[in-house]
Coordinates of C-alpha atoms in Angstrom, one line a residue:
Chain A
M1 CA 24.1 -24.5 12.0
L2 CA 25.6 -22.8 9.0
V3 CA 23.9 -19.5 9.6
S4 CA 25.0 -19.4 13.2
T5 CA 28.6 -20.1 12.2
L6 CA 28.4 -17.3 9.7
V7 CA 26.9 -14.9 12.2
L8 CA 29.6 -15.8 14.8
N9 CA 32.3 -15.3 12.2
G10 CA 30.7 -12.0 11.2
L11 CA 30.6 -10.8 14.8
V12 CA 34.3 -11.8 15.3
M13 CA 35.3 -9.8 12.2
G14 CA 32.9 -7.0 13.2
A15 CA 34.6 -6.7 16.6
I16 CA 38.0 -6.3 15.0
Y17 CA 36.6 -3.7 12.4
A18 CA 35.3 -1.8 15.4
L19 CA 38.9 -1.3 16.7
I20 CA 39.7 0.4 13.4
G21 CA 36.4 2.3 13.0
V22 CA 36.4 3.6 16.6
G23 CA 39.8 5.1 16.2
L24 CA 38.9 6.7 13.0
S25 CA 35.7 8.0 14.5
L26 CA 37.5 9.3 17.6
I27 CA 39.9 11.3 15.4
F28 CA 37.1 12.7 13.3
G29 CA 35.0 13.6 16.4
V30 CA 37.8 15.6 18.0
L31 CA 39.8 17.0 15.1
E32 CA 37.1 16.9 12.4
I33 CA 39.6 15.2 10.1
V34 CA 38.7 12.2 7.9
N35 CA 42.0 10.3 8.3
F36 CA 42.9 8.9 4.9
A37 CA 46.2 7.5 6.4
H38 CA 44.3 5.3 8.9
G39 CA 44.6 2.2 6.6
Q40 CA 48.4 2.6 6.3
I41 CA 48.6 3.1 10.1
Y42 CA 46.8 -0.2 10.5
T43 CA 49.3 -1.7 8.0
L44 CA 52.2 -0.4 10.1
G45 CA 50.8 -2.3 13.1
A46 CA 50.6 -5.5 11.1
L47 CA 54.1 -5.1 9.7
A48 CA 55.6 -4.2 13.1
L49 CA 54.1 -7.4 14.5
A50 CA 55.4 -9.5 11.6
L51 CA 58.8 -8.1 12.2
L52 CA 58.8 -8.5 16.0
V53 CA 57.4 -12.1 15.9
G54 CA 59.2 -13.3 12.7
H55 CA 62.6 -11.5 13.2
F56 CA 63.0 -10.9 16.9
G57 CA 61.2 -14.0 18.1
L58 CA 58.9 -12.1 20.4
G59 CA 55.7 -13.8 21.7
F60 CA 52.4 -12.7 20.1
L61 CA 51.0 -10.8 23.1
P62 CA 54.1 -8.7 24.0
A63 CA 54.6 -8.1 20.2
A64 CA 51.1 -6.8 19.8
F65 CA 51.5 -4.4 22.7
V66 CA 54.8 -3.1 21.4
S67 CA 53.4 -2.7 17.9
A68 CA 50.4 -0.8 19.1
L69 CA 52.6 1.4 21.3
G70 CA 55.0 2.1 18.4
V71 CA 52.2 3.0 16.1
A72 CA 50.7 5.3 18.7
V73 CA 54.1 7.1 18.9
F74 CA 54.0 7.4 15.1
G75 CA 50.5 8.9 15.4
Y76 CA 51.8 11.4 17.9
I77 CA 54.6 12.4 15.6
L78 CA 52.0 12.9 12.8
Y79 CA 49.9 15.0 15.0
V80 CA 52.8 17.3 16.0
L81 CA 54.2 17.6 12.5
F82 CA 51.0 17.9 10.5
L83 CA 47.6 17.4 12.0
Q84 CA 47.8 20.2 14.6
H85 CA 48.2 22.8 11.8
I86 CA 44.8 21.9 10.3
R87 CA 42.2 24.5 11.4
K88 CA 38.5 23.8 11.9
G89 CA 36.5 24.0 8.7
E90 CA 39.5 23.0 6.6
F91 CA 38.4 19.4 6.3
E92 CA 39.6 19.1 2.6
R93 CA 43.0 20.1 3.7
G94 CA 42.9 17.4 6.4
I95 CA 41.8 14.8 3.8
I96 CA 44.5 15.7 1.3
L97 CA 47.2 15.9 3.9
T98 CA 46.4 12.5 5.4
L99 CA 46.1 11.1 1.9
G100 CA 49.6 12.3 1.1
I101 CA 50.9 10.8 4.3
G102 CA 49.2 7.5 3.4
I103 CA 50.7 7.5 -0.1
V104 CA 54.2 8.1 1.4
V105 CA 53.9 5.5 4.1
Q106 CA 52.5 2.8 1.8
N107 CA 55.1 3.3 -0.9
A108 CA 58.0 3.6 1.5
L109 CA 56.9 0.3 3.0
I110 CA 56.8 -1.3 -0.5
Y111 CA 60.2 0.2 -1.2
F112 CA 61.9 -1.0 2.0
Y113 CA 59.8 -4.1 2.9
G114 CA 58.8 -5.5 -0.5
A115 CA 55.3 -6.1 -1.7
T116 CA 55.4 -9.9 -1.2
P117 CA 52.6 -11.0 1.1
Q118 CA 53.9 -13.0 4.1
I119 CA 52.3 -15.2 6.7
V120 CA 52.9 -14.6 10.4
D121 CA 53.0 -17.8 12.5
T122 CA 52.5 -17.3 16.3
E123 CA 52.2 -19.7 19.2
F124 CA 48.4 -19.4 18.9
S125 CA 48.2 -20.3 15.1
F126 CA 46.5 -23.5 14.1
R127 CA 44.5 -23.8 17.3
D128 CA 40.7 -23.7 17.7
I129 CA 38.5 -23.1 20.6
S130 CA 34.9 -24.0 21.1
F131 CA 32.3 -21.4 21.8
L132 CA 28.6 -22.3 22.3
G133 CA 29.3 -25.5 20.3
L134 CA 30.9 -23.6 17.4
R135 CA 34.5 -23.6 16.6
V136 CA 36.5 -20.4 16.3
E137 CA 40.2 -20.0 15.5
M138 CA 42.1 -19.2 18.7
I139 CA 43.9 -16.3 17.1
K140 CA 40.6 -14.7 16.1
A141 CA 39.2 -15.2 19.6
I142 CA 42.3 -13.4 21.0
A143 CA 41.8 -10.6 18.6
V144 CA 38.2 -10.3 19.7
G145 CA 39.4 -10.3 23.3
F146 CA 41.7 -7.4 22.5
A147 CA 38.9 -5.6 20.8
I148 CA 36.4 -6.0 23.7
V149 CA 38.9 -5.1 26.3
S150 CA 40.3 -2.0 24.6
I151 CA 36.9 -0.6 23.4
T152 CA 35.4 -1.2 26.9
T153 CA 38.4 0.5 28.5
L154 CA 38.0 3.4 26.0
H155 CA 34.3 3.6 26.8
L156 CA 35.0 3.7 30.6
V157 CA 37.7 6.4 30.1
L158 CA 35.4 8.5 28.0
T159 CA 32.4 8.2 30.3
R160 CA 34.0 8.1 33.8
T161 CA 37.1 10.3 33.7
R162 CA 37.5 14.0 33.5
F163 CA 39.9 13.5 30.5
G164 CA 37.3 11.4 28.7
M165 CA 34.6 14.0 29.4
A166 CA 36.9 16.6 27.9
I167 CA 37.2 14.6 24.7
R168 CA 33.5 14.1 24.5
A169 CA 32.8 17.8 25.2
L170 CA 35.2 18.8 22.5
S171 CA 33.7 16.6 19.9
Q172 CA 30.1 17.5 20.9
N173 CA 30.4 21.3 21.2
R174 CA 33.8 22.8 20.4
E175 CA 32.9 26.4 21.2
A176 CA 31.4 25.6 24.6
A177 CA 34.5 23.4 25.5
L178 CA 36.8 26.4 24.6
V179 CA 34.6 28.7 26.7
V180 CA 35.1 26.6 29.9
G181 CA 38.9 26.7 29.4
M182 CA 39.7 23.3 27.8
R183 CA 42.9 23.0 25.9
P184 CA 41.9 21.5 22.5
A185 CA 45.5 20.9 21.4
V186 CA 46.2 18.6 24.3
I187 CA 43.0 16.7 24.0
A188 CA 43.4 16.4 20.2
A189 CA 46.9 15.0 20.6
H190 CA 45.5 12.3 23.0
A191 CA 42.7 11.5 20.6
V192 CA 45.1 11.0 17.7
V193 CA 47.4 8.8 19.9
I194 CA 44.5 6.6 21.1
G195 CA 43.0 6.4 17.6
T196 CA 46.2 5.5 15.8
G197 CA 47.1 3.2 18.7
L198 CA 43.9 1.3 18.2
A199 CA 44.4 1.0 14.5
G200 CA 48.0 -0.3 15.1
L201 CA 46.6 -2.8 17.6
A202 CA 44.0 -3.9 15.1
G203 CA 46.8 -4.4 12.5
A204 CA 48.9 -6.4 15.0
V205 CA 46.1 -8.7 16.1
L206 CA 44.9 -9.3 12.6
A207 CA 48.4 -10.0 11.2
P208 CA 48.3 -13.7 12.0
V209 CA 44.7 -14.0 10.6
F210 CA 45.4 -12.5 7.2
T211 CA 48.6 -12.4 5.1
V212 CA 50.7 -9.3 5.7
H213 CA 51.8 -6.9 3.0
P214 CA 52.1 -3.1 2.5
L215 CA 48.8 -2.8 0.5
M216 CA 46.6 -4.5 3.1
G217 CA 45.4 -1.2 4.5
A218 CA 43.4 0.0 1.5
P219 CA 40.4 -2.4 1.7
I220 CA 40.3 -2.1 5.5
L221 CA 40.4 1.7 5.3
F222 CA 37.4 1.6 3.1
K223 CA 35.5 -0.6 5.5
A224 CA 36.4 1.8 8.3
F225 CA 35.0 4.7 6.3
A226 CA 31.8 2.8 5.7
I227 CA 31.6 2.1 9.4
V228 CA 31.9 5.7 10.5
I229 CA 29.5 6.8 7.8
I230 CA 26.9 4.2 8.8
G231 CA 27.4 4.8 12.5
G232 CA 27.4 8.6 12.2
L233 CA 30.6 10.6 11.8
G234 CA 32.3 11.0 15.2
H235 CA 29.8 8.7 17.1
L236 CA 31.7 6.0 18.9
P237 CA 28.9 3.6 19.9
G238 CA 27.5 4.1 16.4
A239 CA 30.9 2.9 15.0
V240 CA 30.8 -0.3 17.1
V241 CA 27.2 -1.1 16.0
A242 CA 28.1 -0.4 12.4
S243 CA 31.2 -2.6 12.6
L244 CA 29.1 -5.5 13.8
I245 CA 26.5 -4.9 11.1
I246 CA 29.2 -4.8 8.4
G247 CA 31.0 -7.9 9.8
V248 CA 27.8 -10.0 9.9
S249 CA 26.5 -8.8 6.5
E250 CA 29.8 -9.6 4.9
S251 CA 30.0 -13.0 6.5
L252 CA 26.4 -13.8 5.5
A253 CA 26.8 -12.5 1.9
G254 CA 30.0 -14.5 1.5
G255 CA 28.6 -17.7 3.0
L256 CA 25.2 -17.7 1.5
G257 CA 26.0 -15.8 -1.7
S258 CA 29.4 -15.5 -3.4
A259 CA 32.8 -14.0 -2.8
S260 CA 32.0 -10.9 -4.9
L261 CA 28.8 -10.4 -3.0
Q262 CA 30.8 -10.5 0.2
D263 CA 33.0 -7.6 -1.2
A264 CA 29.9 -5.7 -2.3
A265 CA 28.1 -6.2 1.0
V266 CA 29.8 -3.2 2.6
F267 CA 28.7 -0.9 -0.3
L268 CA 25.2 -2.2 -0.3
V269 CA 24.7 -1.8 3.4
M270 CA 26.1 1.7 3.2
I271 CA 23.9 2.8 0.3
A272 CA 20.8 1.3 1.8
M273 CA 21.5 2.9 5.2
L274 CA 22.1 6.4 3.6
Q275 CA 18.8 6.2 1.9
F276 CA 17.0 6.1 5.2
R277 CA 19.4 8.0 7.4
P278 CA 21.7 10.3 5.4
M279 CA 23.5 11.3 8.6
G280 CA 24.2 7.8 9.7
L281 CA 22.5 5.6 12.4
F282 CA 23.3 8.0 15.2
G283 CA 24.5 11.0 13.3
K284 CA 23.4 14.5 14.1
G285 CA 20.6 15.8 12.0
V286 CA 22.5 18.7 10.6
R287 CA 24.6 19.2 7.4
I288 CA 28.2 20.1 8.3
Chain B
M1 CA 39.1 29.3 -1.6
A2 CA 39.1 33.1 -2.1
A3 CA 41.6 33.2 -5.0
I4 CA 39.6 31.5 -7.7
S5 CA 40.5 32.9 -11.1
M6 CA 40.1 32.1 -14.7
N7 CA 43.3 34.0 -15.7
S8 CA 47.0 33.6 -15.3
P9 CA 48.1 35.7 -12.4
W10 CA 50.5 37.8 -14.6
P11 CA 48.7 39.3 -17.7
P12 CA 51.7 39.5 -20.1
L13 CA 52.5 35.9 -19.4
R14 CA 49.0 35.0 -20.2
W15 CA 49.1 35.6 -23.9
F16 CA 52.7 34.7 -24.5
G17 CA 52.3 31.5 -22.4
L18 CA 49.1 30.6 -24.3
L19 CA 50.7 31.1 -27.7
A20 CA 53.9 29.3 -26.8
G21 CA 51.8 26.4 -25.3
V22 CA 49.7 26.1 -28.5
V23 CA 52.7 26.1 -30.8
I24 CA 54.6 23.5 -28.7
L25 CA 51.6 21.3 -28.4
L26 CA 50.6 21.5 -32.1
T27 CA 54.1 20.7 -33.3
L28 CA 55.2 18.2 -30.6
P29 CA 55.3 15.0 -32.8
L30 CA 57.3 16.8 -35.4
W31 CA 60.3 17.5 -33.2
S32 CA 59.8 14.9 -30.4
P33 CA 62.8 12.5 -30.4
S34 CA 60.7 9.3 -30.1
D35 CA 57.2 7.9 -30.2
Y36 CA 57.7 7.3 -26.4
I37 CA 57.8 11.0 -25.7
T38 CA 54.8 11.6 -27.9
S39 CA 52.9 8.9 -26.0
I40 CA 53.7 10.5 -22.7
A41 CA 52.4 13.8 -24.1
T42 CA 49.2 12.0 -25.2
L43 CA 48.8 10.6 -21.6
A44 CA 49.3 14.2 -20.3
I45 CA 46.5 15.4 -22.5
F46 CA 44.2 12.8 -21.0
F47 CA 45.2 13.8 -17.5
A48 CA 44.7 17.4 -18.4
V49 CA 41.1 16.8 -19.4
A50 CA 40.2 14.5 -16.5
S51 CA 41.8 16.8 -14.0
T52 CA 39.9 19.8 -15.5
G53 CA 36.8 17.8 -14.7
L54 CA 37.9 17.4 -11.1
N55 CA 38.8 21.1 -11.0
V56 CA 35.2 21.9 -12.1
V57 CA 33.7 20.0 -9.2
Y58 CA 36.3 20.7 -6.5
G59 CA 38.0 23.9 -7.6
Y60 CA 34.9 25.8 -8.7
A61 CA 32.0 24.1 -7.0
G62 CA 34.0 23.3 -3.8
L63 CA 33.0 19.6 -3.6
L64 CA 36.0 17.3 -3.1
S65 CA 35.2 14.2 -5.1
F66 CA 36.9 10.8 -5.7
A67 CA 34.3 9.9 -8.3
Q68 CA 36.4 11.3 -11.1
V69 CA 38.3 8.1 -11.5
G70 CA 35.0 6.2 -11.5
F71 CA 33.6 8.2 -14.3
W72 CA 36.9 7.9 -16.2
G73 CA 36.7 4.1 -15.9
L74 CA 32.9 4.0 -16.6
G75 CA 33.4 6.0 -19.8
A76 CA 36.2 3.6 -20.8
Y77 CA 34.1 0.5 -20.2
V78 CA 31.0 1.9 -21.9
S79 CA 32.9 2.9 -25.1
A80 CA 34.8 -0.3 -25.2
L81 CA 31.7 -2.4 -24.8
L82 CA 29.7 -0.5 -27.4
V83 CA 32.6 -0.8 -30.0
T84 CA 33.3 -4.5 -29.4
D85 CA 29.8 -6.0 -28.5
H86 CA 27.5 -3.7 -30.5
G87 CA 29.6 -2.6 -33.4
F88 CA 29.5 1.2 -32.7
S89 CA 32.1 3.4 -34.3
P90 CA 34.6 4.7 -31.8
W91 CA 33.2 8.3 -32.1
T92 CA 29.6 7.3 -31.4
A93 CA 30.7 5.1 -28.6
I94 CA 32.7 7.9 -26.9
A95 CA 29.6 10.2 -27.2
C96 CA 27.4 7.5 -25.7
A97 CA 29.9 7.0 -22.9
G98 CA 29.6 10.7 -22.1
V99 CA 25.8 10.5 -21.9
V100 CA 26.0 7.4 -19.6
C101 CA 28.4 9.2 -17.3
V102 CA 26.1 12.2 -17.0
I103 CA 23.0 10.1 -16.3
T104 CA 25.0 8.1 -13.7
S105 CA 26.3 11.2 -12.1
L106 CA 22.8 12.7 -11.8
A107 CA 21.4 9.6 -10.2
G108 CA 24.4 9.3 -7.9
G109 CA 24.5 13.0 -7.1
L110 CA 20.9 13.1 -6.1
A111 CA 21.7 10.6 -3.3
A112 CA 25.3 11.7 -2.5
L113 CA 24.6 15.5 -2.2
R114 CA 22.1 14.9 0.7
V115 CA 24.9 14.0 3.1
S116 CA 27.6 16.2 4.7
R117 CA 30.6 17.2 2.7
D118 CA 33.0 14.9 4.5
A119 CA 30.6 12.0 3.9
F120 CA 30.3 13.1 0.3
V121 CA 34.1 12.5 -0.1
V122 CA 33.8 9.0 1.2
I123 CA 30.7 8.2 -0.8
T124 CA 32.3 9.3 -4.1
L125 CA 35.3 7.1 -3.2
S126 CA 33.0 4.2 -2.6
F127 CA 31.3 4.8 -6.0
S128 CA 34.6 4.4 -7.8
L129 CA 35.5 1.3 -5.8
L130 CA 32.0 -0.2 -6.4
L131 CA 32.5 0.3 -10.2
Q132 CA 35.9 -1.4 -10.0
L133 CA 34.3 -4.3 -8.1
L134 CA 31.6 -4.6 -10.8
A135 CA 34.2 -4.5 -13.6
R136 CA 36.0 -7.3 -11.8
S137 CA 33.1 -9.5 -10.9
W138 CA 30.4 -9.0 -13.6
T139 CA 32.3 -11.3 -15.9
S140 CA 29.5 -12.0 -18.3
L141 CA 29.5 -8.4 -19.3
T142 CA 33.0 -7.1 -18.6
R143 CA 35.1 -10.4 -19.0
G144 CA 36.4 -9.7 -15.4
A145 CA 40.1 -9.3 -14.9
M146 CA 40.8 -10.5 -18.5
G147 CA 39.5 -7.2 -19.8
I148 CA 38.2 -6.3 -23.2
P149 CA 41.0 -6.4 -25.8
G150 CA 41.2 -5.6 -29.5
L151 CA 39.8 -2.1 -29.5
P152 CA 40.3 -0.4 -33.0
S153 CA 42.1 2.9 -33.3
P154 CA 39.9 5.9 -34.0
R155 CA 40.5 7.6 -37.4
I156 CA 39.6 11.0 -38.8
L157 CA 38.6 10.7 -42.4
A158 CA 38.0 13.4 -45.1
G159 CA 35.9 11.6 -47.7
D160 CA 38.0 8.4 -48.4
T161 CA 41.4 9.8 -47.4
V162 CA 42.6 9.2 -43.8
L163 CA 43.5 12.5 -42.3
L164 CA 44.7 11.2 -38.9
D165 CA 45.3 7.5 -38.1
G166 CA 45.1 6.6 -34.4
N167 CA 47.4 3.6 -35.1
T168 CA 50.5 5.8 -35.1
A169 CA 51.7 7.6 -32.0
S170 CA 51.6 11.0 -33.7
G171 CA 48.2 10.4 -35.3
F172 CA 46.7 9.5 -31.9
Y173 CA 48.4 12.4 -30.3
W174 CA 46.8 14.9 -32.7
I175 CA 43.4 13.2 -32.3
A176 CA 43.7 13.4 -28.5
L177 CA 44.9 17.0 -28.7
G178 CA 42.0 18.0 -30.9
C179 CA 39.4 16.3 -28.7
G180 CA 41.0 17.5 -25.5
A181 CA 41.3 21.1 -26.7
L182 CA 37.6 21.0 -27.7
V183 CA 36.5 19.7 -24.3
I184 CA 38.8 22.1 -22.4
A185 CA 37.7 25.1 -24.5
A186 CA 34.0 24.3 -23.9
T187 CA 34.6 23.9 -20.2
W188 CA 36.6 27.2 -20.1
W189 CA 33.7 29.0 -21.9
L190 CA 31.1 27.4 -19.5
L191 CA 33.1 28.3 -16.4
R192 CA 33.3 32.0 -17.5
S193 CA 29.5 32.1 -18.1
R194 CA 26.8 32.7 -15.5
I195 CA 26.9 29.0 -14.6
G196 CA 30.5 29.1 -13.8
R197 CA 30.1 32.2 -11.7
A198 CA 27.2 30.5 -9.9
F199 CA 29.5 27.5 -9.1
I200 CA 32.0 29.9 -7.5
A201 CA 29.3 31.7 -5.6
V202 CA 28.0 28.5 -4.2
N203 CA 31.5 27.5 -3.2
L204 CA 32.4 30.8 -1.5
D205 CA 29.2 31.2 0.6
E206 CA 26.3 28.8 0.3
N207 CA 23.9 31.0 2.2
L208 CA 24.8 34.2 0.4
A209 CA 24.4 32.4 -3.0
R210 CA 21.0 31.1 -1.8
S211 CA 19.9 34.6 -0.9
Q212 CA 20.7 35.7 -4.4
G213 CA 18.3 33.1 -5.8
I214 CA 21.0 30.6 -6.8
S215 CA 20.0 27.0 -6.1
V216 CA 22.9 25.5 -4.3
F217 CA 21.8 21.9 -4.8
L218 CA 21.1 22.4 -8.5
H219 CA 24.5 24.0 -9.1
Q220 CA 26.4 21.4 -7.1
L221 CA 24.6 18.7 -9.0
S222 CA 25.3 20.2 -12.4
A223 CA 29.0 20.8 -11.5
F224 CA 29.1 17.1 -10.5
A225 CA 27.5 16.1 -13.8
L226 CA 29.8 18.3 -15.9
S227 CA 32.8 16.8 -14.2
A228 CA 31.4 13.3 -14.9
L229 CA 30.9 14.2 -18.6
I230 CA 34.5 15.5 -18.9
G231 CA 36.0 12.5 -17.0
G232 CA 33.9 10.1 -19.0
L233 CA 34.9 11.5 -22.3
A234 CA 38.5 11.4 -21.4
G235 CA 38.3 7.8 -20.2
A236 CA 36.3 6.8 -23.3
L237 CA 39.0 8.1 -25.7
Y238 CA 41.8 6.8 -23.5
V239 CA 40.9 3.1 -23.9
F240 CA 41.5 3.4 -27.6
K241 CA 45.0 4.5 -26.9
L242 CA 45.5 1.4 -24.7
G243 CA 43.7 -0.9 -27.1
I244 CA 42.3 -2.9 -24.1
V245 CA 40.3 -2.0 -21.0
D246 CA 40.5 -3.9 -17.7
P247 CA 39.6 -3.2 -14.1
G248 CA 43.0 -1.5 -13.7
I249 CA 41.4 1.6 -15.3
F250 CA 39.9 2.3 -11.9
D251 CA 43.3 2.1 -10.2
I252 CA 43.7 4.5 -7.3
Y253 CA 46.8 5.7 -9.1
Y254 CA 44.7 7.6 -11.6
A255 CA 42.6 9.2 -8.8
Q256 CA 45.8 10.3 -6.9
M257 CA 47.3 11.6 -10.1
M258 CA 44.2 13.8 -10.9
L259 CA 44.1 15.0 -7.3
I260 CA 47.7 15.9 -7.1
I261 CA 47.5 17.8 -10.4
V262 CA 44.5 19.9 -9.2
I263 CA 46.0 20.5 -5.7
V264 CA 49.5 21.5 -6.8
G265 CA 48.2 23.5 -9.8
G266 CA 45.7 25.2 -7.5
A267 CA 42.0 24.3 -7.1
G268 CA 40.0 26.7 -9.2
H269 CA 43.0 27.8 -11.3
F270 CA 42.2 26.7 -14.8
W271 CA 45.6 27.1 -16.6
F272 CA 47.9 26.0 -13.8
V273 CA 46.0 22.7 -13.5
L274 CA 46.5 22.1 -17.3
L275 CA 50.2 23.0 -16.9
M276 CA 50.6 20.6 -13.9
S277 CA 49.1 17.7 -15.8
F278 CA 52.1 17.9 -18.2
V279 CA 54.6 18.4 -15.4
F280 CA 53.3 15.5 -13.3
T281 CA 53.0 13.1 -16.3
A282 CA 56.3 13.9 -17.9
L283 CA 58.5 14.4 -14.9
P284 CA 58.5 10.9 -13.4
E285 CA 58.8 9.4 -16.8
L286 CA 61.8 11.5 -17.7
L287 CA 63.4 10.8 -14.2
R288 CA 62.8 7.1 -14.9
L289 CA 61.8 6.6 -11.2
A290 CA 60.7 3.3 -9.8
P291 CA 56.9 3.3 -9.3
E292 CA 57.2 3.4 -5.5
L293 CA 59.7 6.2 -5.6
R294 CA 57.5 8.1 -7.9
M295 CA 54.5 7.7 -5.5
I296 CA 56.7 8.7 -2.5
L297 CA 57.7 11.8 -4.4
F298 CA 54.0 12.6 -5.3
G299 CA 52.9 12.1 -1.7
L300 CA 55.7 14.4 -0.4
V301 CA 54.7 17.0 -3.0
L302 CA 51.1 16.7 -1.9
I303 CA 52.1 17.1 1.8
I304 CA 54.4 20.0 1.2
T305 CA 51.9 21.8 -1.1
I306 CA 49.1 21.5 1.4
Q307 CA 51.3 22.6 4.3
F308 CA 53.0 25.6 2.8
M309 CA 50.8 26.8 -0.1
P310 CA 47.3 25.3 0.4
Q311 CA 46.0 27.3 -2.6
G312 CA 48.4 25.6 -4.9
L313 CA 50.8 27.2 -7.3
G314 CA 48.1 29.3 -9.0
G315 CA 46.8 30.6 -5.7
Y316 CA 50.3 31.3 -4.4
L317 CA 51.2 33.3 -7.5
A318 CA 47.9 35.2 -7.6
D319 CA 48.5 36.1 -3.9
R320 CA 51.9 37.4 -4.6
R321 CA 50.7 39.4 -7.6
N322 CA 47.9 41.0 -5.5
R323 CA 50.4 41.9 -2.8
M324 CA 52.7 43.5 -5.4
L325 CA 49.9 45.5 -6.9
R326 CA 48.8 46.7 -3.5
R327 CA 52.4 47.9 -2.8
T328 CA 52.7 49.8 -6.0
E329 CA 49.3 51.5 -5.6

């Protein structure tokens, strides 16, 4: 009973990590930029929801949509101002640039918002639902619902539409994609909007689960990094599988071991995985 | 990464600048208005050493690493533990900390250098985070968040007379300056030698370096180990300035500071990185900015630098000088 509860909780968290990891992986796949501002983008989503629900009295669901949309717009602005100037092969420039953006966003939030953690109460808080005889907080179930719907939609878009195929083509073989006349700038802009939007959505749906504060992005960002490394950089299904592995291992380590083991789980899984597959679970077998 | 140089971009400035720098640094406690200013200068020396370590691995060998703050913290913890729990003298403890950092970096580097360069960045970051987690949760060894207090000040003795006492701000400043200068001079010498040139060759073109019989892996690993040694030594001495070590030593603030110093100074530009460590340590203190405003400023400087002069100040000036020379020819 205990183990099944832990596994279920792990899968729930894993599904939500997937929202963040898939966005990060998508941006890497298309732009070849490891987005160090992804954690702060997630924070923006959470703070936006806290503001919309707490200050403007919006319901949870519309607030989550508006937050994700707002963060996606922010992502587009980032792309136009900064990311589009990064050339292929300048991955260090991309890292340093996004790190700088992350530092500015995080500290601007502390300056204007304050660093005090706050709790977001929604109409779904303090309610549980039963699933296969196990109890799950309703707010977490809704978050999982969001994760499943948006990742499935993304998967369908990527596999069934011309636009999705263009994104995949660009991330699989850039040169060939250029040869057949694709416009990488347009596709890249879309990838950034989708990736940041997903991170914003993750922040929004997780806001009522955790406390909200400007520094909340850093630990999540690290998990997202571990997810894309384990799954293989730029590999979206890999990111989903890795998210579930991380979620479940964290939950089991915390439940059966200790709190510090729970924090260490993500490192241990990553180190173990890299010993056997240095390029990640589904990574390409080449050194970039 | 084409504009790597050991020298200042403008030769007359080189000797004058070096001489002025040495005089200012040597006499600083004598004319500094307060111990506070001397302490800031001491902190700048530590950042100069630690950033030079990052410059070795990133600027010269071309591997962006976030492990520097990890080695800085590891060195700090090892020297603090050896002094308090095992009765080592501060100097022996600092040397041992350097050795531990090198061994750790070799073990870690063997695993981390197998992956792609982007993954390497993330893995070095996770290394630093893992060490912070260990410092927090391995309470039987590290006392957790309480930290290890009561570290003695290092002293330099000549027979029985105390030449320099680390208890005073100026005494510690001169000790840090001496040790820092020693490490930095040794690094400078090493980077000018065959090894340093091999680092640059590996960075500029791995395949070409390989065809010349240079082992890419070996040189990347040794650059990583050298940076770990430098960072570890800096951190090991730094805790004696603080008098206490706690998990805050691994704070991302230190990592960001080292990175901004190297990026703005110019990766691969030895002297500008040293100069920038003083600018970025002193400026926010003198402006008395709130911590958030200081970090916003740092972030903006980082963004502006990478957007408009990605080679940093050193690279920008070297470029201008080259263009000027070409015009006069």
